[in-house]
């Protein structure tokens, strides 16, 4: 069982693999790419519901990710291609070799995947993910979520994992349902500009996963 104390002792997050991508611990070198990714209005649209300028929302979110990662309140993984799936110039069908042992050669950041609000005592966490827009519609989110659930219920010994998405984000709804998560409720919210999209809360327990 992987604990917060083990991570603080310097062991770091393990690397996780799917057929196409590698999930590794988010590093300082990833933040410029993350800032660029979250500067896309269509990407950040589904990440938070604050009705402020995109740049303001991006900077606030990146700062929150940094703080949570440093404190280990959240576990943040960078998502990148691995092996021959490393895409050249992000063009479909163009592949180049990833030299896995050369730190100067690494895949572009495809997105991040996280366990937020990790409660070791209760055995609960909230699953989140963000993919850059060029990588939408390729089944990567489903693949990443599947691997995060395996890690959560396996290495972290979680009892329940929650996932949330805006009700108008039907692509994420499909991803969560494909991974056997069940919708529990809708959270309605309001701001000064009027009603904002509700949030759908999904959940899966260790028993449902097994």
XYZ file of C-alpha atoms in Angstrom:
210
model
C 0.000 0.000 0.000
C 1.409 3.371 -1.055
C 1.061 6.012 1.661
C 1.567 9.769 1.848
C 4.451 9.185 4.256
C 6.175 6.945 1.707
C 5.817 9.631 -0.945
C 7.206 12.276 1.412
C 10.201 10.058 2.169
C 11.292 10.466 -1.421
C 9.985 7.389 -3.191
C 7.870 9.535 -5.531
C 4.901 8.465 -7.599
C 5.315 5.267 -9.600
C 5.131 5.342 -13.379
C 1.914 3.896 -14.798
C 1.463 2.571 -18.321
C -1.420 1.925 -20.689
C -1.135 0.634 -24.247
C -0.346 4.113 -25.518
C 0.624 6.452 -22.714
C 2.837 6.784 -19.678
C 1.698 8.512 -16.494
C 4.564 9.922 -14.445
C 4.903 12.405 -11.612
C 4.217 15.989 -12.692
C 7.493 17.953 -12.762
C 8.552 21.595 -12.911
C 9.350 21.253 -16.618
C 5.682 20.458 -17.310
C 4.202 23.720 -16.052
C 4.853 25.867 -19.167
C 3.037 23.282 -21.307
C 0.267 23.045 -18.722
C -0.169 26.824 -18.758
C -0.390 26.800 -22.557
C -2.904 23.952 -22.470
C -5.137 25.700 -19.946
C -4.990 28.938 -21.925
C -7.250 27.268 -24.485
C -10.796 28.457 -23.686
C -12.279 25.124 -24.794
C -10.005 23.167 -22.465
C -10.450 25.257 -19.334
C -14.169 25.593 -20.015
C -14.735 22.184 -18.474
C -12.145 22.435 -15.703
C -13.710 25.030 -13.428
C -16.860 27.104 -13.340
C -15.391 30.493 -12.436
C -16.679 33.099 -14.866
C -13.457 35.112 -15.111
C -11.010 35.765 -17.992
C -9.269 32.629 -19.244
C -5.800 33.867 -18.239
C -6.976 34.540 -14.679
C -8.572 31.109 -14.405
C -5.495 29.414 -15.865
C -3.076 31.077 -13.439
C -5.289 30.334 -10.461
C -5.671 26.678 -11.434
C -1.946 26.139 -12.082
C -1.138 27.725 -8.709
C -3.627 25.381 -7.019
C -2.060 22.372 -8.762
C 1.437 23.409 -7.616
C 0.377 23.834 -3.983
C -1.600 20.581 -3.881
C 1.227 18.642 -5.539
C 3.838 20.013 -3.112
C 1.689 19.214 -0.065
C 0.579 15.831 -1.452
C -3.038 16.766 -0.859
C -3.381 15.706 -4.496
C -1.404 13.261 -6.635
C -0.755 14.725 -10.083
C 0.485 12.655 -13.016
C 1.730 14.007 -16.323
C 0.315 12.090 -19.306
C 2.606 11.508 -22.284
C 3.088 9.055 -25.129
C 5.443 6.173 -24.529
C 7.583 4.033 -26.828
C 6.670 4.195 -30.503
C 3.501 6.111 -29.658
C 5.526 9.316 -29.274
C 3.936 11.611 -31.848
C 6.113 13.771 -34.065
C 4.823 17.335 -34.111
C 1.485 16.070 -32.753
C 0.467 14.920 -36.250
C -1.613 11.720 -36.391
C 0.172 8.819 -38.042
C 3.652 10.284 -37.590
C 5.704 8.341 -35.081
C 9.242 8.672 -33.831
C 11.262 6.621 -31.397
C 11.320 7.667 -27.751
C 14.715 7.069 -26.177
C 13.398 6.100 -22.779
C 16.719 6.409 -20.990
C 17.578 9.836 -22.398
C 16.166 12.537 -20.113
C 16.602 15.125 -22.871
C 14.185 13.222 -25.096
C 10.614 13.133 -23.868
C 7.106 13.210 -25.233
C 5.036 16.390 -25.301
C 2.590 16.755 -22.455
C -0.779 15.331 -23.487
C -2.508 16.271 -20.244
C -2.615 15.475 -16.554
C -4.476 12.979 -14.374
C -4.959 13.450 -10.647
C -6.296 12.108 -7.420
C -7.513 15.187 -5.564
C -8.621 15.507 -1.932
C -6.890 12.220 -1.131
C -8.146 11.066 2.268
C -5.978 8.171 3.400
C -7.999 7.485 6.554
C -11.346 7.290 4.746
C -9.828 5.637 1.682
C -11.355 8.161 -0.695
C -10.178 10.481 -3.469
C -11.587 12.510 -6.330
C -10.389 11.606 -9.810
C -9.683 14.369 -12.304
C -8.065 14.622 -15.711
C -7.344 17.212 -18.398
C -6.291 16.496 -21.985
C -4.979 19.020 -24.465
C -7.449 19.616 -27.296
C -5.423 17.915 -30.105
C -5.805 14.649 -28.208
C -9.561 14.698 -27.717
C -11.680 12.025 -29.395
C -8.973 9.344 -29.472
C -10.078 7.254 -26.504
C -7.158 8.467 -24.392
C -9.303 9.760 -21.532
C -11.011 6.376 -21.155
C -7.601 4.692 -21.168
C -6.146 7.076 -18.572
C -9.146 6.847 -16.243
C -9.047 3.045 -16.405
C -5.391 3.048 -15.335
C -5.988 5.595 -12.562
C -8.771 3.419 -11.138
C -6.462 0.397 -11.204
C -3.793 2.388 -9.350
C -6.270 3.852 -6.884
C -7.898 0.601 -5.878
C -4.628 -1.288 -6.101
C -1.592 0.628 -4.817
C -3.534 3.224 -2.813
C -6.122 0.741 -1.476
C -8.922 3.276 -1.903
C -12.435 2.278 -0.920
C -14.247 4.834 -3.074
C -13.285 7.066 -5.980
C -15.410 9.996 -7.077
C -15.416 11.699 -10.458
C -17.080 14.968 -11.405
C -17.820 16.736 -14.659
C -20.016 19.542 -15.906
C -23.386 18.310 -17.100
C -22.788 19.726 -20.592
C -19.485 17.831 -20.921
C -20.991 14.726 -22.473
C -17.603 13.373 -23.572
C -16.500 13.093 -19.935
C -19.861 11.625 -18.957
C -19.237 8.830 -21.467
C -15.678 8.285 -20.175
C -16.845 7.861 -16.578
C -19.722 5.558 -17.525
C -17.416 3.402 -19.672
C -15.282 2.946 -16.566
C -18.300 1.665 -14.573
C -18.773 4.814 -12.521
C -22.332 5.550 -11.442
C -23.932 8.967 -11.264
C -25.003 9.872 -7.736
C -26.283 13.430 -7.896
C -26.149 16.827 -9.570
C -24.679 19.872 -7.842
C -26.281 23.136 -8.939
C -24.349 26.372 -8.653
C -24.888 30.061 -9.212
C -22.625 33.066 -9.632
C -23.183 36.797 -10.171
C -23.610 36.281 -13.920
C -26.498 33.894 -13.409
C -26.847 30.140 -13.366
C -23.747 28.195 -14.363
C -23.651 24.552 -15.524
C -24.396 21.959 -12.889
C -21.840 19.352 -11.911
C -22.560 15.632 -12.175
C -21.067 13.532 -9.381
C -20.053 9.958 -10.244
C -18.660 7.296 -7.932
C -17.241 3.794 -7.910
C -16.425 1.647 -4.879
C -13.825 -1.053 -4.423
C -16.626 -3.613 -4.471
C -18.043 -2.294 -7.755
C -14.557 -2.288 -9.296
C -13.562 -5.791 -8.264
